[in-house]
Amino acid sequence: MGILEIVKKLEEAGHKKIKFAICDIDGILRSKTLLLDKFIEITEKQAGFCDVVFGWDSSDRCYDNVEITGWHTGYPDKKANIDLNTFRNVPWDNNIPYFLGDFENDENNSACPRTLLKQIRRQATDLGYKAIFAQEFEWFNFLGTPNELAASSFQKLQSLTPGMFGYSQLRPSLYKEFFNELFDLLFQFDIPLESLHTETGPGVYESAIRYDEILKAADKATLFKTAVKEIAYRHGIVSTFMAKWNEDLPGCSGHIHQSIWNADQSKNLFYSGNPTKPMSPLMESYLAGQLYCLPEVLPMYAPTINSFKRLRDGAWAPTTVTWGYDNRTTAVRVLNGDEKSTRLEMRVPGSDMNPYLAMAASLASGLYGIKKGLKLESPAIVGNAYAKQDAVKLPSNLMEATKQMAQSTLANEILGEAFTNHFTKTREWECREFAKAVTDWELKRYFEII
């Protein structure tokens, strides 16, 4: 749909304003609401958007160690493109027109996650491939408002429902208006869900988003997290996508399903058609690339201090560089069905990751394997991957993972040196911020007894 057609549609509907958003390095949508006339003006050129959105962290604290923006540059406006193909209406906000945008990529601005994904997607297109991706999320829900939770210092939180009720028919009926609105309003927002159900844990839901080509899939996954939170607000509920909010409860995943098709999406190139050899050679090389690159790009899948609290043995999250057929203890799960459903599931990401970055890392790693003709160096894990003592272990914390990525020539090669440098600097900042914090654990452990 072109700008003239969009404007005509908006004017006929009586809209006077639109909203558009940029996704920052942490996966947070930073948005503006614009007068319709202003929107028309900037679509003829480009929108100005302060590049501080790539110069501060999730708490709006400015980085002191990045180069592309900062006090030394004066935090200028950068040219942002509004992608008209992302046009949708927000059904829970008076159907306000909504668009996503991204920043031009140049030597002075290499931090935009959506732009990075577009670059990696272009590599696939140039090879004659179409990447089909989908993401699934787990998240916890709590009763209350943001003010109430903040006032309580996030202590004594009341879960939406009590008890461990995975795949429950009973529990969603307690807050059925919220449950049904999630499914129905997200569909109207062009984020169709394949499934929505409770997961094991008090007040936790899981949802699988319908698959699409990779950029649209990342758009939907990014919008999904914010949309869920906004819909939850309508019901006096706060949703969290932390990877591990409680030591004693399961973590929250953000698994990525993926397959490579030919250009017109008529043939799944992962499908072998041979039941005795279920993976095509291309699928094997793609999988080998994902495993080979995984330790070098781990912060793209696990970007926070908290991410690594989820990556623990026996906690439904992988800890090793392993793969297996329909095995939920490995890093990558191979799903072989018919031609339509044959795919890989990258199980490392938690629900706290940035979908653009996680999908970019996934696709870039797989393409690396294809380009290099990599072969699988280890057999499929049968049984418990946590018990495989000889398997390569993933880095166990964000600092270790960030150091490995920052020193990686491989990460520079598949993601670009400028992006890798900026991203790893932001993760180093995250580690420094945590290192100086005094935690509840320290107070309980040391305050009186030490």
XYZ file of C-alpha atoms in Angstrom, residues 127-421:
295
model
C 21.485 -16.541 -2.400
C 17.968 -17.236 -3.680
C 16.522 -18.097 -0.260
C 13.487 -16.964 1.671
C 13.814 -17.247 5.436
C 10.594 -18.239 7.207
C 10.651 -17.637 10.968
C 8.316 -17.648 13.946
C 8.764 -16.966 17.638
C 7.060 -18.323 20.713
C 7.013 -16.660 24.130
C 6.414 -17.548 27.750
C 5.648 -14.777 30.228
C 4.287 -14.294 33.753
C 1.307 -12.114 34.656
C 0.684 -10.296 37.947
C -2.235 -8.426 39.450
C -1.697 -4.710 39.990
C -0.482 -1.596 38.237
C 3.069 -0.460 37.431
C 2.834 2.124 40.241
C 1.757 -0.511 42.745
C 4.500 -2.917 41.761
C 7.141 -0.170 41.906
C 5.861 1.029 45.294
C 6.303 -2.491 46.643
C 9.836 -2.677 45.205
C 8.603 -5.688 43.237
C 8.192 -7.712 46.432
C 5.288 -9.968 47.422
C 3.898 -9.984 43.891
C 0.484 -11.542 43.400
C 0.420 -13.905 40.438
C -2.570 -13.804 38.149
C -3.482 -17.323 39.265
C -1.945 -19.685 41.854
C -0.315 -23.056 41.357
C 1.406 -25.012 38.606
C -1.251 -25.341 35.923
C 0.439 -26.117 32.603
C -1.935 -26.537 29.652
C -4.826 -25.836 31.978
C -8.374 -25.513 30.738
C -9.417 -24.277 34.164
C -7.052 -21.394 34.890
C -7.736 -19.171 31.812
C -11.407 -19.083 32.788
C -10.534 -17.008 35.883
C -9.516 -14.058 33.709
C -11.181 -15.101 30.480
C -11.692 -11.523 29.252
C -7.917 -10.952 29.355
C -7.170 -14.350 27.832
C -9.651 -13.883 24.983
C -8.596 -10.298 24.317
C -5.004 -11.424 23.880
C -5.994 -13.808 21.120
C -8.597 -11.593 19.446
C -6.971 -8.154 19.678
C -3.571 -9.457 18.596
C -5.224 -11.016 15.544
C -6.775 -7.641 14.704
C -3.315 -6.089 15.199
C -1.936 -8.434 12.507
C -0.200 -10.707 15.006
C -2.091 -13.970 14.540
C -1.381 -16.552 17.216
C -1.194 -20.245 16.420
C -1.779 -21.094 20.064
C -2.224 -19.584 23.511
C -2.245 -21.572 26.744
C -1.047 -21.641 30.325
C 2.442 -22.963 31.003
C 3.631 -24.555 34.210
C 3.922 -21.897 36.878
C 1.591 -19.439 38.632
C 0.054 -16.990 36.177
C 2.289 -17.902 33.234
C 1.092 -18.027 29.619
C 2.742 -19.338 26.471
C 1.964 -18.293 22.930
C 3.230 -19.234 19.474
C 3.031 -16.547 16.805
C 2.090 -17.618 13.265
C 5.135 -17.958 10.986
C 6.056 -15.398 8.305
C 9.044 -14.196 6.322
C 11.789 -13.184 8.727
C 11.400 -9.382 8.836
C 7.640 -9.564 9.317
C 8.144 -12.323 11.885
C 10.566 -10.123 13.857
C 8.193 -7.149 13.595
C 5.367 -9.261 14.982
C 7.482 -10.719 17.779
C 8.703 -7.275 18.849
C 5.222 -5.779 18.715
C 3.821 -8.809 20.547
C 5.704 -8.104 23.769
C 4.547 -4.491 24.022
C 1.032 -5.328 22.841
C 0.639 -7.977 25.539
C 1.697 -5.465 28.185
C -0.727 -2.831 26.914
C -3.629 -5.289 26.768
C -2.735 -6.484 30.275
C -2.934 -2.903 31.565
C -6.587 -2.823 30.496
C -7.303 -5.582 33.010
C -5.233 -4.389 35.960
C -2.467 -6.834 35.076
C 1.277 -6.385 34.601
C 3.081 -8.835 32.309
C 6.801 -9.561 32.494
C 9.094 -11.061 29.871
C 12.047 -11.453 32.219
C 13.904 -14.663 31.472
C 13.848 -15.754 35.125
C 11.848 -13.672 37.581
C 11.958 -16.178 40.444
C 14.661 -18.654 41.430
C 12.140 -21.355 42.320
C 9.985 -21.119 39.185
C 10.632 -22.038 35.541
C 12.215 -19.469 33.255
C 10.577 -17.884 30.226
C 11.729 -18.841 26.756
C 11.609 -17.074 23.413
C 12.289 -20.011 21.082
C 12.813 -19.267 17.380
C 11.451 -21.604 14.703
C 13.058 -21.298 11.278
C 13.289 -22.816 7.839
C 14.764 -21.836 4.481
C 12.606 -21.902 1.364
C 13.170 -21.111 -2.300
C 12.474 -17.569 -3.494
C 8.781 -18.034 -4.283
C 8.206 -20.077 -1.120
C 7.044 -23.126 -3.044
C 9.676 -25.514 -1.640
C 11.075 -26.005 1.856
C 14.804 -26.474 1.277
C 15.216 -28.090 4.706
C 12.995 -31.007 3.672
C 14.858 -34.031 2.294
C 11.924 -36.201 1.267
C 13.970 -39.156 2.474
C 12.687 -40.749 5.700
C 16.052 -42.466 6.293
C 17.918 -39.141 6.019
C 15.449 -36.590 7.351
C 17.594 -33.448 6.920
C 18.574 -32.054 3.529
C 22.295 -31.242 3.047
C 21.396 -27.546 3.167
C 19.585 -28.018 6.484
C 22.587 -29.872 7.906
C 24.962 -27.064 6.907
C 22.584 -24.433 8.297
C 22.362 -26.329 11.585
C 26.144 -26.792 11.683
C 26.552 -23.043 11.210
C 24.187 -22.285 14.078
C 26.080 -24.580 16.416
C 29.504 -23.342 15.283
C 28.583 -19.674 15.766
C 26.473 -20.075 18.907
C 29.141 -19.374 21.578
C 30.395 -16.368 19.591
C 26.989 -14.641 19.385
C 25.369 -15.833 22.619
C 24.618 -12.293 23.944
C 22.288 -11.835 20.946
C 20.142 -14.630 22.409
C 20.820 -13.957 26.097
C 21.356 -10.183 26.410
C 20.845 -9.498 30.120
C 22.319 -10.479 33.456
C 19.049 -12.245 34.184
C 19.150 -14.243 30.926
C 21.770 -16.564 32.346
C 19.691 -17.373 35.445
C 17.447 -19.289 33.037
C 20.274 -21.196 31.305
C 20.741 -23.842 33.965
C 20.905 -27.650 33.817
C 17.524 -29.306 34.177
C 15.615 -26.039 33.821
C 14.050 -26.545 30.373
C 16.762 -24.360 28.822
C 19.958 -25.463 27.033
C 23.429 -25.182 28.528
C 25.471 -26.895 25.811
C 26.216 -26.595 22.093
C 24.096 -29.587 21.140
C 21.322 -30.668 18.804
C 18.804 -33.477 18.642
C 15.657 -34.732 16.966
C 12.651 -33.413 18.883
C 14.846 -33.106 21.976
C 14.003 -30.293 24.383
C 17.283 -30.562 26.319
C 19.464 -29.443 23.395
C 20.313 -25.971 22.083
C 18.738 -26.686 18.702
C 15.786 -29.010 18.236
C 15.296 -30.566 14.804
C 11.636 -31.004 13.843
C 11.058 -33.283 10.886
C 7.526 -33.656 9.711
C 6.095 -33.038 6.291
C 7.574 -30.540 3.861
C 5.622 -27.644 5.324
C 6.623 -28.207 8.947
C 10.278 -29.332 8.725
C 12.265 -26.731 10.651
C 14.773 -25.949 13.373
C 13.924 -24.595 16.809
C 16.646 -22.460 18.397
C 15.955 -22.979 22.104
C 18.627 -20.740 23.640
C 16.800 -17.371 23.564
C 14.769 -16.296 26.562
C 11.697 -14.105 26.294
C 13.892 -11.117 27.245
C 15.814 -11.093 23.956
C 15.416 -8.563 21.143
C 13.668 -10.482 18.319
C 15.473 -8.544 15.575
C 18.871 -9.370 17.043
C 18.090 -12.978 17.932
C 16.692 -13.678 14.463
C 19.595 -11.849 12.808
C 22.089 -13.954 14.749
C 20.175 -17.129 13.924
C 19.961 -16.476 10.197
C 23.513 -15.121 9.913
C 24.863 -18.219 11.667
C 22.891 -20.570 9.454
C 23.935 -18.778 6.268
C 27.559 -18.963 7.438
C 27.196 -22.728 7.659
C 25.719 -22.891 4.159
C 28.361 -20.627 2.609
C 31.199 -22.567 4.244
C 29.641 -25.963 3.532
C 29.935 -26.909 7.207
C 29.207 -30.455 8.325
C 27.794 -31.532 11.660
C 30.728 -32.359 13.918
C 28.709 -34.112 16.594
C 25.866 -36.626 16.409
C 22.334 -35.950 17.519
C 21.871 -36.133 21.263
C 19.558 -38.953 22.275
C 18.241 -38.507 25.785
C 19.441 -35.960 28.337
C 21.864 -33.359 26.936
C 22.503 -32.057 30.460
C 24.227 -35.371 31.250
C 26.655 -35.154 28.304
C 29.869 -34.250 30.103
C 31.875 -33.988 26.862
C 29.513 -31.462 25.228
C 30.762 -27.909 24.704
C 29.358 -25.716 27.476
C 27.864 -22.316 26.775
C 29.315 -19.305 28.647
C 27.657 -19.164 32.051
C 27.210 -15.398 32.501
C 26.837 -12.232 30.473
C 30.372 -10.943 31.105
C 31.973 -14.177 29.915
C 29.708 -14.332 26.862
C 30.280 -10.672 26.014
C 34.069 -11.008 26.215
C 33.946 -13.963 23.850
C 31.778 -12.068 21.355
C 33.842 -8.876 21.586
C 36.999 -10.816 20.724
C 35.344 -12.871 17.989
C 36.477 -12.410 14.391
C 33.543 -14.639 13.471
C 30.993 -12.241 15.005
C 32.622 -9.363 13.135
C 32.395 -11.346 9.910
C 28.746 -12.361 10.080
C 27.303 -9.291 11.843
C 29.717 -6.506 10.904
C 32.502 -5.023 12.965
C 30.699 -1.742 13.704
C 27.577 -3.441 15.038
C 29.512 -6.038 17.023
C 31.628 -3.348 18.647
